[in-house]
Structure formats: C-alpha cells, structure tokens
Short mmCIF file of C-alpha atoms in Angstrom, two decimals:
data_model
loop_
_atom_site.label_atom_id
_atom_site.label_comp_id
_atom_site.label_asym_id
_atom_site.label_seq_id
_atom_site.Cartn_x
_atom_site.Cartn_y
_atom_site.Cartn_z
CA MET Q 1 4.43 -18.75 -2.28
CA THR Q 2 6.61 -15.76 -2.85
CA LYS Q 3 7.15 -13.24 -0.10
CA GLY Q 4 6.55 -9.69 -1.11
CA LEU Q 5 4.46 -6.91 -2.49
CA PRO Q 6 5.72 -4.80 -5.36
CA HIS Q 7 7.80 -1.90 -4.11
CA ASP Q 8 9.66 -0.44 -7.04
CA HIS Q 9 7.68 1.55 -9.53
CA ALA Q 10 10.65 2.09 -11.81
CA GLU Q 11 9.90 2.98 -15.39
CA LEU Q 12 10.05 -0.06 -17.64
CA ALA Q 13 11.45 1.99 -20.46
CA VAL Q 14 14.94 3.43 -20.15
CA PRO Q 15 14.99 7.00 -21.52
CA SER Q 16 18.10 7.95 -23.46
CA GLY Q 17 19.66 11.41 -23.47
CA PRO Q 18 17.12 13.72 -21.83
CA ALA Q 19 16.95 17.23 -23.31
CA HIS Q 20 15.88 20.11 -21.09
CA VAL Q 21 12.91 21.99 -22.53
CA MET Q 22 12.14 24.22 -19.53
CA GLU Q 23 14.60 25.52 -16.95
CA SER Q 24 13.65 26.69 -13.47
CA ASP Q 25 13.25 30.36 -14.49
CA GLU Q 26 10.88 29.41 -17.30
CA ILE Q 27 8.86 27.21 -14.95
CA ARG Q 28 8.64 30.07 -12.45
CA ARG Q 29 7.47 32.54 -15.14
CA ALA Q 30 4.93 30.06 -16.53
CA LEU Q 31 3.47 29.46 -13.08
CA THR Q 32 3.32 33.21 -12.36
CA ARG Q 33 1.41 33.74 -15.61
CA ILE Q 34 -0.98 30.85 -14.86
CA ALA Q 35 -1.60 32.28 -11.38
CA HIS Q 36 -2.60 35.61 -12.93
CA GLU Q 37 -4.76 33.91 -15.56
CA ILE Q 38 -6.61 31.96 -12.86
CA VAL Q 39 -7.38 35.12 -10.89
CA GLU Q 40 -8.36 37.04 -14.02
CA HIS Q 41 -10.69 34.29 -15.14
CA ASN Q 42 -12.17 33.90 -11.65
CA LYS Q 43 -12.51 37.69 -11.28
CA GLY Q 44 -10.51 37.63 -8.04
CA ALA Q 45 -9.31 35.02 -5.58
CA ARG Q 46 -12.55 34.49 -3.70
CA ASP Q 47 -14.29 31.11 -3.66
CA LEU Q 48 -11.27 29.56 -5.29
CA CYS Q 49 -9.58 26.28 -4.39
CA LEU Q 50 -6.49 24.78 -6.00
CA VAL Q 51 -6.31 20.99 -6.03
CA GLY Q 52 -3.14 19.27 -7.21
CA ILE Q 53 -3.06 15.73 -8.56
CA ARG Q 54 -0.44 13.62 -6.83
CA THR Q 55 2.42 13.33 -7.17
CA ARG Q 56 3.73 16.48 -8.88
CA GLY Q 57 0.48 18.37 -9.27
CA ALA Q 58 0.38 18.77 -5.49
CA PRO Q 59 3.44 21.04 -5.08
CA LEU Q 60 2.41 22.95 -8.23
CA ALA Q 61 -1.02 23.68 -6.71
CA GLU Q 62 0.67 24.89 -3.55
CA ARG Q 63 2.97 27.19 -5.50
CA LEU Q 64 0.06 28.64 -7.46
CA ALA Q 65 -1.96 29.16 -4.25
CA THR Q 66 1.00 30.90 -2.61
CA ALA Q 67 1.53 33.13 -5.66
CA ILE Q 68 -2.15 34.13 -5.83
CA ALA Q 69 -2.27 34.77 -2.08
CA SER Q 70 0.79 37.04 -2.33
CA PHE Q 71 -0.53 39.34 -5.05
CA GLU Q 72 -4.24 39.22 -4.12
CA GLY Q 73 -3.70 39.46 -0.37
CA VAL Q 74 -6.19 36.71 0.54
CA PRO Q 75 -5.41 33.14 1.55
CA VAL Q 76 -6.21 30.58 -1.16
CA PRO Q 77 -6.91 27.01 -0.02
CA SER Q 78 -5.03 24.21 -1.75
CA GLY Q 79 -5.09 20.44 -1.46
CA ALA Q 80 -3.95 17.22 -3.07
CA LEU Q 81 -5.83 14.35 -4.68
CA ASP Q 82 -4.55 10.80 -5.03
CA VAL Q 83 -6.44 9.40 -8.03
CA THR Q 84 -4.88 5.91 -8.04
CA LEU Q 85 -8.09 4.21 -6.90
CA TYR Q 86 -10.15 6.05 -9.55
CA ARG Q 87 -7.96 5.25 -12.56
CA ASP Q 88 -9.51 3.34 -15.47
CA ASP Q 89 -6.39 1.18 -15.68
CA VAL Q 90 -6.43 0.22 -12.00
CA ALA Q 91 -7.30 -3.37 -12.93
CA LEU Q 92 -4.55 -3.55 -15.55
CA LYS Q 93 -1.57 -2.36 -13.55
CA ARG Q 94 0.21 -3.64 -10.51
CA PRO Q 95 -1.27 -2.08 -7.36
CA ARG Q 96 0.83 0.65 -5.80
CA SER Q 97 0.58 2.21 -2.39
CA VAL Q 98 -1.94 5.00 -2.24
CA GLU Q 99 -1.18 8.43 -0.80
CA ALA Q 100 -3.62 10.50 1.16
CA THR Q 101 -6.18 12.82 -0.38
CA THR Q 102 -5.87 16.06 1.55
CA VAL Q 103 -8.51 18.53 0.46
CA SER Q 104 -9.49 20.17 3.74
CA ALA Q 105 -11.38 23.04 2.12
CA ASP Q 106 -15.07 22.64 1.29
CA VAL Q 107 -15.29 22.28 -2.50
CA ASN Q 108 -19.07 22.74 -2.63
CA GLY Q 109 -20.01 25.82 -4.65
CA VAL Q 110 -16.45 27.06 -5.24
CA ALA Q 111 -14.28 27.23 -8.34
CA VAL Q 112 -11.81 24.37 -8.23
CA VAL Q 113 -8.69 24.48 -10.37
CA LEU Q 114 -7.22 21.02 -10.86
CA VAL Q 115 -3.46 21.20 -11.26
CA ASP Q 116 -1.15 18.62 -12.83
CA ASP Q 117 2.35 18.61 -14.24
CA VAL Q 118 1.79 16.97 -17.65
CA LEU Q 119 -1.43 16.67 -19.64
CA TYR Q 120 -1.16 13.68 -21.99
CA THR Q 121 -3.99 11.18 -22.64
CA GLY Q 122 -6.44 12.96 -20.32
CA ARG Q 123 -7.15 9.76 -18.39
CA THR Q 124 -5.61 11.04 -15.15
CA ILE Q 125 -7.82 14.13 -15.36
CA ARG Q 126 -10.89 11.94 -15.95
CA ALA Q 127 -10.02 10.02 -12.77
CA ALA Q 128 -9.36 13.28 -10.91
CA LEU Q 129 -12.79 14.62 -11.88
CA ASP Q 130 -14.43 11.52 -10.40
CA ALA Q 131 -12.32 11.77 -7.25
CA LEU Q 132 -13.11 15.47 -6.89
CA LEU Q 133 -16.86 15.01 -7.34
CA ASP Q 134 -16.82 12.44 -4.51
CA LEU Q 135 -15.70 15.27 -2.22
CA GLY Q 136 -18.48 17.65 -3.19
CA ARG Q 137 -20.02 19.68 -6.01
CA PRO Q 138 -17.81 22.54 -7.13
CA ARG Q 139 -19.44 25.50 -8.93
CA VAL Q 140 -16.96 25.06 -11.77
CA VAL Q 141 -13.84 22.96 -12.39
CA ARG Q 142 -10.94 24.21 -14.46
CA LEU Q 143 -7.65 22.62 -15.38
CA ALA Q 144 -4.14 24.06 -15.17
CA VAL Q 145 -1.09 22.13 -16.36
CA LEU Q 146 2.57 22.98 -16.61
CA VAL Q 147 3.03 21.06 -19.88
CA ASP Q 148 0.49 19.97 -22.49
CA ARG Q 149 2.13 17.32 -24.66
CA GLY Q 150 -0.91 16.40 -26.79
CA HIS Q 151 -2.12 12.87 -27.71
CA ARG Q 152 -5.46 13.10 -25.93
CA GLU Q 153 -7.54 9.92 -25.70
CA LEU Q 154 -10.54 11.61 -24.05
CA PRO Q 155 -12.41 14.86 -24.76
CA ILE Q 156 -10.49 16.89 -22.17
CA ARG Q 157 -8.61 20.17 -22.57
CA ALA Q 158 -6.68 22.46 -20.25
CA ASP Q 159 -7.78 26.02 -19.40
CA HIS Q 160 -4.33 27.20 -18.37
CA VAL Q 161 -1.15 25.79 -19.94
CA GLY Q 162 2.47 26.60 -19.04
CA ARG Q 163 3.95 25.28 -22.25
CA ASN Q 164 2.50 23.46 -25.25
CA LEU Q 165 5.03 20.81 -26.12
CA PRO Q 166 4.55 18.90 -29.39
CA THR Q 167 5.77 15.36 -28.78
CA SER Q 168 5.62 11.95 -30.34
CA ALA Q 169 4.21 9.03 -28.42
CA GLN Q 170 7.72 7.53 -28.45
CA GLU Q 171 8.97 10.32 -26.24
CA VAL Q 172 8.90 10.65 -22.46
CA VAL Q 173 8.23 14.01 -20.82
CA SER Q 174 9.42 14.25 -17.23
CA VAL Q 175 8.88 17.13 -14.88
CA HIS Q 176 11.22 17.58 -11.93
CA LEU Q 177 10.22 19.84 -9.05
CA THR Q 178 12.31 21.03 -6.13
CA GLU Q 179 9.81 19.59 -3.62
CA THR Q 180 9.92 16.08 -5.07
CA ASP Q 181 13.14 15.85 -7.08
CA GLY Q 182 15.46 18.54 -5.74
CA GLU Q 183 15.41 20.70 -8.89
CA ASP Q 184 13.00 22.46 -11.25
CA ALA Q 185 13.20 21.23 -14.85
CA VAL Q 186 11.12 19.80 -17.70
CA MET Q 187 12.90 17.21 -19.80
CA ILE Q 188 12.08 15.24 -22.91
CA SER Q 189 13.72 12.00 -23.95
CA LYS Q 190 13.27 9.15 -26.41
CA LEU Q 191 12.20 5.71 -25.35
CA SER Q 192 15.17 3.43 -25.87
CA VAL Q 193 14.94 0.60 -28.42
CA GLY Q 194 13.21 -2.37 -26.85
CA GLY Q 195 11.39 -0.19 -24.37
CA SER Q 196 7.66 -0.44 -24.27
CA MET N 1 1.20 -8.76 -4.42
CA ILE N 2 0.80 -12.12 -2.82
CA GLU N 3 -1.99 -14.19 -4.33
CA HIS N 4 -3.38 -15.50 -1.04
CA LEU N 5 -2.99 -14.22 2.52
CA LEU N 6 -2.88 -17.29 4.71
CA SER N 7 -0.29 -16.45 7.34
CA MET N 8 1.70 -13.47 8.62
CA ASP N 9 4.79 -15.51 7.64
CA GLN N 10 4.19 -14.36 4.06
CA LEU N 11 4.61 -10.68 4.84
CA SER N 12 7.94 -8.91 5.28
CA ALA N 13 8.29 -5.68 7.25
CA SER N 14 8.21 -3.69 4.01
CA ASP N 15 5.04 -5.50 2.84
CA ILE N 16 3.37 -4.71 6.16
CA THR N 17 4.50 -1.08 5.90
CA MET N 18 3.00 -0.82 2.43
CA ILE N 19 -0.34 -2.24 3.63
CA LEU N 20 -0.39 0.13 6.63
CA ASP N 21 0.63 3.17 4.55
CA THR N 22 -2.19 2.51 2.10
CA ALA N 23 -4.63 2.00 5.00
CA GLU N 24 -3.52 5.36 6.41
CA SER N 25 -4.51 7.02 3.12
CA LEU N 26 -7.81 5.15 3.01
CA LEU N 27 -8.81 6.33 6.50
CA GLU N 28 -9.60 9.70 4.91
CA VAL N 29 -12.26 8.07 2.72
CA THR N 30 -14.15 6.87 5.81
CA HIS N 31 -14.68 10.50 6.85
CA ARG N 32 -16.20 11.62 3.54
CA PRO N 33 -19.90 12.08 2.88
CA ILE N 34 -19.48 9.66 -0.05
CA LYS N 35 -17.51 6.78 1.42
CA LYS N 36 -17.06 4.82 -1.77
CA LEU N 37 -14.28 4.22 -4.29
CA PRO N 38 -14.76 2.68 -7.75
CA THR N 39 -11.58 0.58 -7.51
CA LEU N 40 -12.96 -2.99 -7.42
CA ARG N 41 -15.98 -2.47 -9.67
CA GLY N 42 -17.06 -5.76 -11.20
CA ARG N 43 -15.10 -7.92 -8.75
CA THR N 44 -16.88 -10.36 -6.47
CA VAL N 45 -15.81 -11.15 -2.94
CA CYS N 46 -17.27 -14.04 -0.96
CA ASN N 47 -17.29 -14.25 2.82
CA LEU N 48 -17.18 -17.97 3.59
CA PHE N 49 -17.67 -18.35 7.32
CA TYR N 50 -17.76 -21.72 9.07
CA GLU N 51 -17.52 -20.09 12.51
CA ALA N 52 -19.45 -17.32 14.21
CA SER N 53 -18.21 -13.81 13.54
CA THR N 54 -19.64 -10.34 13.70
CA ARG N 55 -16.88 -7.78 13.38
CA THR N 56 -14.57 -9.63 11.00
CA ARG N 57 -17.32 -10.55 8.55
CA ILE N 58 -19.00 -7.15 8.65
CA SER N 59 -15.64 -5.41 8.40
CA PHE N 60 -14.67 -7.40 5.30
CA GLU N 61 -18.12 -6.92 3.80
CA LEU N 62 -18.02 -3.17 4.32
CA ALA N 63 -14.42 -2.91 3.10
CA ALA N 64 -15.29 -4.73 -0.14
CA LYS N 65 -18.44 -2.63 -0.63
CA ARG N 66 -16.55 0.63 -0.03
CA LEU N 67 -14.30 -0.42 -2.91
CA SER N 68 -17.38 -1.16 -5.08
CA ALA N 69 -16.94 -4.94 -5.16
CA ASP N 70 -19.99 -7.20 -5.01
CA VAL N 71 -20.19 -9.23 -1.83
CA ILE N 72 -21.75 -12.61 -1.13
CA ASN N 73 -22.05 -13.89 2.42
CA PHE N 74 -22.02 -17.63 2.94
CA SER N 75 -22.44 -18.78 6.51
CA ALA N 76 -22.19 -22.51 7.02
CA ASP N 77 -25.20 -22.68 9.30
CA SER N 78 -28.49 -24.56 9.45
CA LYS N 79 -29.85 -22.64 6.43
CA SER N 80 -26.97 -23.45 4.05
CA SER N 81 -26.01 -26.34 1.81
CA VAL N 82 -23.50 -27.39 4.48
CA ALA N 83 -26.45 -28.42 6.66
CA LYS N 84 -27.40 -30.79 3.82
CA GLY N 85 -23.98 -32.39 4.09
CA GLU N 86 -22.02 -30.53 1.40
CA SER N 87 -18.28 -30.92 1.83
CA PHE N 88 -15.85 -28.00 2.14
CA LYS N 89 -14.39 -28.90 -1.24
CA ASP N 90 -17.75 -28.97 -3.01
CA THR N 91 -18.71 -25.64 -1.46
CA ALA N 92 -15.39 -24.20 -2.69
CA TRP N 93 -15.95 -25.50 -6.21
CA THR N 94 -19.50 -24.16 -6.21
CA LEU N 95 -18.23 -20.69 -5.33
CA GLU N 96 -15.52 -21.01 -7.96
CA ALA N 97 -18.17 -21.88 -10.55
CA MET N 98 -20.06 -18.70 -9.62
CA GLY N 99 -16.94 -16.76 -10.57
CA VAL N 100 -15.82 -15.18 -7.32
CA ASP N 101 -12.49 -13.30 -7.32
CA ALA N 102 -11.72 -13.60 -3.63
CA ILE N 103 -12.81 -15.85 -0.80
CA ILE N 104 -12.51 -14.60 2.77
CA VAL N 105 -12.58 -17.77 4.83
CA ARG N 106 -13.04 -18.48 8.52
CA HIS N 107 -12.93 -22.09 9.59
CA GLY N 108 -12.57 -24.02 12.82
CA ALA N 109 -9.87 -26.23 11.35
CA SER N 110 -6.31 -24.91 11.30
CA GLY N 111 -5.02 -24.96 7.74
CA ALA N 112 -8.44 -24.87 6.05
CA PRO N 113 -7.54 -21.68 4.09
CA HIS N 114 -4.33 -23.35 2.83
CA GLN N 115 -6.39 -26.27 1.60
CA LEU N 116 -8.93 -23.94 -0.01
CA ALA N 117 -6.19 -22.00 -1.79
CA GLN N 118 -5.14 -25.22 -3.53
CA TRP N 119 -8.64 -25.91 -4.82
CA VAL N 120 -9.66 -22.53 -6.23
CA LYS N 121 -8.26 -19.91 -8.58
CA ALA N 122 -9.72 -17.08 -6.48
CA SER N 123 -7.55 -15.24 -3.95
CA VAL N 124 -7.99 -16.67 -0.47
CA ILE N 125 -7.75 -14.49 2.62
CA ASN N 126 -7.57 -16.19 5.99
CA ALA N 127 -10.07 -14.59 8.38
CA GLY N 128 -9.18 -16.99 11.19
CA ASP N 129 -8.47 -20.70 11.02
CA GLY N 130 -8.77 -22.75 14.19
CA ARG N 131 -5.88 -22.11 16.55
CA HIS N 132 -3.57 -21.20 13.72
CA GLU N 133 -3.71 -17.60 12.42
CA HIS N 134 -5.80 -14.49 11.94
CA PRO N 135 -3.51 -12.30 9.83
CA THR N 136 -5.88 -9.39 9.15
CA GLN N 137 -6.46 -9.00 12.91
CA ALA N 138 -2.68 -8.70 13.35
CA LEU N 139 -2.48 -6.15 10.53
CA LEU N 140 -5.21 -3.97 12.01
CA ASP N 141 -3.58 -4.24 15.45
CA LEU N 142 -0.22 -3.20 14.00
CA PHE N 143 -1.96 -0.29 12.27
CA SER N 144 -3.66 0.77 15.52
CA ILE N 145 -0.34 0.61 17.36
CA ARG N 146 1.53 2.53 14.66
CA ARG N 147 -1.09 5.29 14.67
CA ARG N 148 -0.33 5.89 18.38
CA PHE N 149 3.37 5.13 18.70
CA LYS N 150 4.69 5.86 15.17
CA ASP N 151 7.49 3.32 15.57
CA PHE N 152 7.68 -0.32 16.63
CA GLU N 153 11.37 -0.26 17.57
CA GLY N 154 11.77 -0.64 21.34
CA LEU N 155 8.04 -1.10 21.94
CA GLU N 156 7.19 -3.55 24.76
CA VAL N 157 4.02 -5.51 24.09
CA ALA N 158 2.46 -7.97 26.53
CA ILE N 159 -0.03 -10.43 25.05
CA VAL N 160 -2.04 -11.76 27.96
CA GLY N 161 -4.28 -14.77 28.33
CA ASP N 162 -5.28 -17.79 26.32
CA VAL N 163 -2.21 -17.95 24.05
CA LEU N 164 -2.65 -21.69 23.54
CA ASN N 165 -6.00 -21.38 21.77
CA SER N 166 -5.42 -17.99 20.19
CA ARG N 167 -4.89 -17.47 16.47
CA VAL N 168 -4.81 -13.73 17.22
CA ALA N 169 -1.77 -14.23 19.47
CA ARG N 170 0.08 -16.28 16.88
CA SER N 171 -0.42 -13.76 14.07
CA ASN N 172 0.32 -10.79 16.31
CA VAL N 173 3.55 -12.25 17.66
CA LYS N 174 4.80 -12.80 14.11
CA GLY N 175 3.79 -9.33 12.95
CA LEU N 176 5.09 -7.48 16.01
CA LEU N 177 8.46 -9.25 15.93
CA GLU N 178 8.80 -8.65 12.17
CA MET N 179 8.22 -4.93 12.78
CA GLY N 180 10.83 -4.79 15.57
CA ALA N 181 8.73 -4.76 18.76
CA SER N 182 9.44 -6.96 21.81
CA VAL N 183 6.71 -9.36 22.83
CA THR N 184 6.03 -10.98 26.19
CA LEU N 185 3.42 -13.72 26.46
CA VAL N 186 1.64 -13.75 29.81
CA GLY N 187 -0.88 -16.23 31.20
CA PRO N 188 -1.40 -19.38 33.24
CA PRO N 189 1.09 -22.16 32.37
CA THR N 190 -1.81 -24.26 31.09
CA LEU N 191 -2.64 -21.58 28.49
CA VAL N 192 0.87 -20.47 27.52
CA PRO N 193 2.59 -23.42 25.85
CA LYS N 194 6.33 -23.81 26.47
CA SER N 195 6.73 -24.23 22.73
CA ALA N 196 5.69 -20.58 22.33
CA ALA N 197 9.27 -19.65 23.32
CA ALA N 198 10.28 -20.81 19.84
CA TRP N 199 8.19 -17.96 18.34
CA GLY N 200 10.78 -15.50 19.67
CA ALA N 201 8.70 -14.07 22.49
CA ARG N 202 9.49 -13.97 26.22
CA ILE N 203 7.21 -16.01 28.49
CA VAL N 204 6.09 -14.77 31.92
CA TYR N 205 3.38 -16.34 34.09
CA ASP N 206 2.77 -13.38 36.41
CA LEU N 207 1.03 -10.33 34.94
CA ASP N 208 2.03 -8.13 37.89
CA GLU N 209 5.68 -8.74 37.03
CA VAL N 210 5.38 -6.93 33.69
CA ILE N 211 2.31 -4.66 33.84
CA SER N 212 4.23 -1.52 34.86
CA ASP N 213 6.83 -1.94 32.08
CA VAL N 214 4.71 -2.50 28.99
CA ASP N 215 3.66 0.03 26.34
CA ILE N 216 0.77 -2.14 25.24
CA CYS N 217 -1.26 -4.62 27.24
CA TYR N 218 -3.01 -6.82 24.66
CA LEU N 219 -5.68 -8.95 26.29
CA LEU N 220 -6.84 -12.11 24.57
CA ARG N 221 -10.38 -13.31 24.84
CA VAL N 222 -10.81 -16.32 27.09
CA GLN N 223 -12.10 -18.78 24.50
CA LYS N 224 -14.77 -20.70 26.31
CA GLU N 225 -15.85 -22.42 23.08
CA ARG N 226 -12.37 -23.90 22.64
CA GLN N 227 -11.90 -24.90 26.25
CA ALA N 228 -13.29 -28.38 26.53
CA GLU N 229 -11.03 -29.29 29.40
CA GLN N 230 -10.78 -26.91 32.33
CA LEU N 231 -7.44 -25.16 31.96
CA PHE N 232 -8.06 -22.66 34.78
CA PRO N 233 -10.25 -23.11 37.86
CA SER N 234 -12.84 -20.34 37.43
CA ASP N 235 -13.57 -17.02 35.76
CA ARG N 236 -13.07 -15.26 39.09
CA GLU N 237 -9.68 -16.81 39.66
CA TYR N 238 -8.65 -16.00 36.09
CA ALA N 239 -9.73 -12.37 36.57
CA ALA N 240 -7.81 -12.12 39.84
CA CYS N 241 -4.55 -13.45 38.39
CA TRP N 242 -4.54 -12.41 34.72
CA GLY N 243 -7.43 -9.99 34.22
CA LEU N 244 -6.82 -6.31 33.64
CA ASP N 245 -8.63 -4.59 36.50
CA SER N 246 -8.51 -1.02 37.80
CA MET N 247 -5.57 -1.78 40.14
CA ARG N 248 -3.38 -3.06 37.31
CA LEU N 249 -4.68 -0.33 34.99
CA ARG N 250 -3.32 2.30 37.38
CA ARG N 251 0.10 0.66 37.48
CA MET N 252 0.59 0.99 33.72
CA LYS N 253 2.91 3.60 32.19
CA PRO N 254 1.22 6.97 31.51
CA GLU N 255 1.12 6.54 27.72
CA ALA N 256 0.52 2.77 27.72
CA LEU N 257 -2.47 1.39 25.80
CA VAL N 258 -4.98 -1.41 26.31
CA MET N 259 -6.02 -3.54 23.33
CA HIS N 260 -8.44 -6.42 22.85
CA PRO N 261 -9.54 -8.16 19.63
CA GLY N 262 -13.14 -8.53 20.86
CA PRO N 263 -15.65 -9.74 21.69
CA LEU N 264 -15.04 -8.88 25.36
CA ASN N 265 -15.69 -11.13 28.33
CA ARG N 266 -16.14 -8.29 30.79
CA GLY N 267 -15.13 -9.20 34.30
CA VAL N 268 -12.93 -12.05 33.07
CA GLU N 269 -9.91 -10.89 31.02
CA ILE N 270 -10.84 -7.21 31.26
CA SER N 271 -12.85 -5.21 33.78
CA ALA N 272 -15.54 -2.79 32.69
CA GLU N 273 -13.42 0.11 33.94
CA ALA N 274 -10.36 -1.00 31.99
CA SER N 275 -12.33 -1.51 28.79
CA GLU N 276 -13.85 1.97 29.01
CA SER N 277 -10.72 3.83 30.11
CA ASP N 278 -8.90 6.36 27.95
CA ARG N 279 -6.10 3.86 27.48
CA ALA N 280 -8.38 1.38 25.72
CA ILE N 281 -8.32 1.67 21.93
CA ILE N 282 -10.62 -1.28 21.38
CA LEU N 283 -13.09 0.63 19.19
CA ASP N 284 -10.24 2.27 17.24
CA GLN N 285 -9.11 -1.27 16.44
CA VAL N 286 -12.54 -1.92 14.91
CA SER N 287 -12.64 1.23 12.76
CA ASN N 288 -9.00 0.77 11.76
CA GLY N 289 -9.86 -2.77 10.69
CA LEU N 290 -12.02 -1.39 7.92
CA ALA N 291 -9.22 0.74 6.43
CA VAL N 292 -6.71 -2.11 6.72
CA ARG N 293 -9.03 -4.57 4.98
CA MET N 294 -9.75 -2.05 2.22
CA SER N 295 -6.01 -1.62 1.78
CA LEU N 296 -5.47 -5.36 1.61
CA LEU N 297 -8.34 -5.99 -0.82
CA TYR N 298 -7.05 -3.23 -3.09
CA LEU N 299 -3.45 -4.48 -2.99
CA MET N 300 -4.46 -8.11 -3.56
CA LEU N 301 -7.31 -7.68 -6.07
CA GLY N 302 -6.83 -4.19 -7.46
CA GLY N 303 -4.43 -4.95 -10.24
CA LYS N 304 -3.10 -7.42 -12.69
CA ASP N 305 -1.08 -10.16 -11.08
CA GLU N 306 1.82 -9.99 -13.51
CA TRP N 307 4.66 -10.40 -11.02
CA SER N 308 3.76 -13.45 -8.93
#
C-alpha cells in the first residue's frame, strides 16, 4: 500500500519558449473595455453579479466588478465558482483538492456574467453553468473571457472577449495574473516533442 | 489517492491536509438549497455493516448521495443472508458480482476490512473494525479541531476513558500525532494499556491532573458491549473519577473544547451539563463528518486511479 494522495498538478507537457501575446497594459485595457461592454449590455450595473471560475477567473471577476463599481458608482457583487466536481472529465482525471465556491450574492433573477481566463473547448463553461444553476436561477447568464483561443467542442460562445487568439491544438495558452502568479501576462508556447 | 482506507497509518500529514481542505470547500455545499453534486454519478457505494451504527452509516449514506452515487445498505442482521449462514467472504463476492465501486465496512473483528480489501476489486473504507481503527472518525475529529484552532502545533489533547477497547482512540492518536498535536491518554489503569505508551502518547491515570491544561478533552464512550469482564467497579465510580462533570468543566481553559464520538452515555463519561455546554462541539463533529466523508469519497472514487 503506498502512502499518499496526489499533490502536484504539474503540467505533463513541457512548454518550450513561451511568447508573450498580451502584456499587462493590454490586459488592463481589455478588461476596462469588457467592463464597459458588460454595463452597456446590461443597461447599467443594477441586478448584476460577476462570477469567476477558479482559479484565474476569480481575480478577473473581482477586477471587472471593481472597475464597474468605480465608473458606475454602485457596488457590484462578485464571487468564485470551483467547478472541479461538475467537470465531465472528473472520472477520467486524478482527483485534486477542491476550493470553495464563494458566491454570497443571491443569483436568482439577476444577470450573471461568468468570467474565465481562457475559453478553449467550452467544457469548463458547461460545468460552470451546471454549478451556477445549483445556486439559483439567474435571469440571464453571459460569458466574459480574457482570451478566446478557439477549438470549441461544445456549442458555447463568449459574449465579451478580451482577445481572439488563433491557436493550434499543439499550443499552450497560459494566463498569468498578479493575484495568482505575481505578474500580468498572456503567453503562448508549443508543446514539446513527446508531450501529450 | 490510496485505493483503500484501512488505517490512519496510510495517511501522511499532507494527505490529511488535502482531505480536510477539500472538506472545508464541501461544507459550503451543505448550506445550499440544492445540496447535491454530480461528481460520482453512476458509481455505487455499499454500506456493509456487521455492527450497529446510526451516525456513521447515515453519514456515509448521505455523503455518497450528495455526490450522486447510488447507495446500497447491507446490515448483517436477522433479515439478511448472514442470518442464513453466509460467510463474510461469500457476502463480499456477492457484492463484487453486483458491481459495487466502494464498500464501507464495519465489523466486530479487527482486521476485517484488510481481509475484505484482498478479496474485492472495489475500494474498501474502514468504518470501524473491532478494537482496531475508525479512520474516518479521526479525520472528522481532526477537521472539527482544525476549524476551531486552525493549527495542531502545540495543541494539548486529552483522550479520556476506555482506550483499551476504543478504535476511535487508536485512530485519533495516530492522526493527532501526525498533525503535530500532543496527546495524553487518561483513564483507569484497567482501560489504558501500558502498551499504549508505544503509540507516542503520554499516559496519566488521574483526570484532575490534566483537566486544567488541555485544549481539548476528548471523551470516549464507555463500551458496555465490549466489556465482558468488569474493568471498573460501577458507572457511578467511573463518573466520579473519569467523567466530565460540571466541576471539571469549570476548571478547563477558557477556549478549551469538549468532544465525544457518540453515542453518549450521559451521567457516565459525560454529564448532561458538560454535553450541552458551549464548549461541547459534539454536534459539529456530526455535521463535519458529512463533509469529511464527501471529501474522502471524492478523492478515493472521483477519478482514474492512474498513479497507485
């Protein structure tokens, strides 16, 4: 009997030579634009709730909520969802520790904007929709992402996109945020040979 | 993740931390209007109980259901195939043939879960075996303690009572020491075996000697069903010497807590006043047990076992 649960969630593939595709100023401008788009679309900041998908959607949702609150002058609730237990690949991957879902605002009847860093296959968003609907029945759900890299496997699209980034499936897009990684940057790199 | 959970020996401090961290996140689910997660859809969990149990069985059943697993309850009583003389091994194979993914087993014989784990492909979780171990009780106790004290380092825990017959004591001592707490075993010499010193805990026979120094007073149930020979004279004498009554309750440190795995023998190991005081977190232990068992079921059954 071996002693131990899995602890490291290190990427199996080793990316080689990451290229920066967004610097911190570009990320800031993209988020400012998305914040304005959200308010414009919602016709104001009332009955609005921003919900970030852990890990990096959570600080993005907070930033958007802060930005909207500053130029609209009303507080905007934000929260974070952990969708690990809702994923369709939960039975295929090694279990990882689950973080808390912290959506303290009532989502019933309000416009919820789901926020994530990268939109790829759409499967995370599918899981997030299930997780969100377990918390209540929003009037409408929209999706905001910092990067849309394509390659959807489900009929899901984003309403607000920071940057459309054409990629190949052999590439890795990684978003770094000050809150989680100490810097703001979007990088793209190739999977190394032998990586899977 | 480990394939079977048979003993606290299998879990390192970082394993325990991972289980407790996940349980912390799952506590939120128990406050939702919809208290259900789709995580273990299509999995089947069997509660195989050869001994009486209310909270452990219900807690496991609810934990599995909250994760959307199907649950079968098998109690080896007068209505089951065991009453017709079916052996433990045949019962195990029957369950295996039904295609269960996990078997939660409670058995009067120490080591029965180990034996079961060798017969079946399903994951086996020990829900109490004889005088040996009750690892999920220890995990939920550690979780309850961590929710109040945040850190185990420097924590003084007294485990009081029938240490000799207690699987709860054995699992808790292992877990508490692994997490860095200090443990003192307290009770009559007939119920605290000398060999317990080898577990790494201090042994004291007088509760009054330690009651004012401990952060947690963990009372064990006096196990009348396991006490064939009289190891203490009477319930009243036990209560006077090792029971937590209002006098001893008042001598405890201001922030100290009272714990008990249940069911209570009121007036024996714990007085009614002590069990209902603000210090007692006995019902928190029960509700925390649900989150801890959900965490464990997810970590053990939730994914593909590609690393074992």
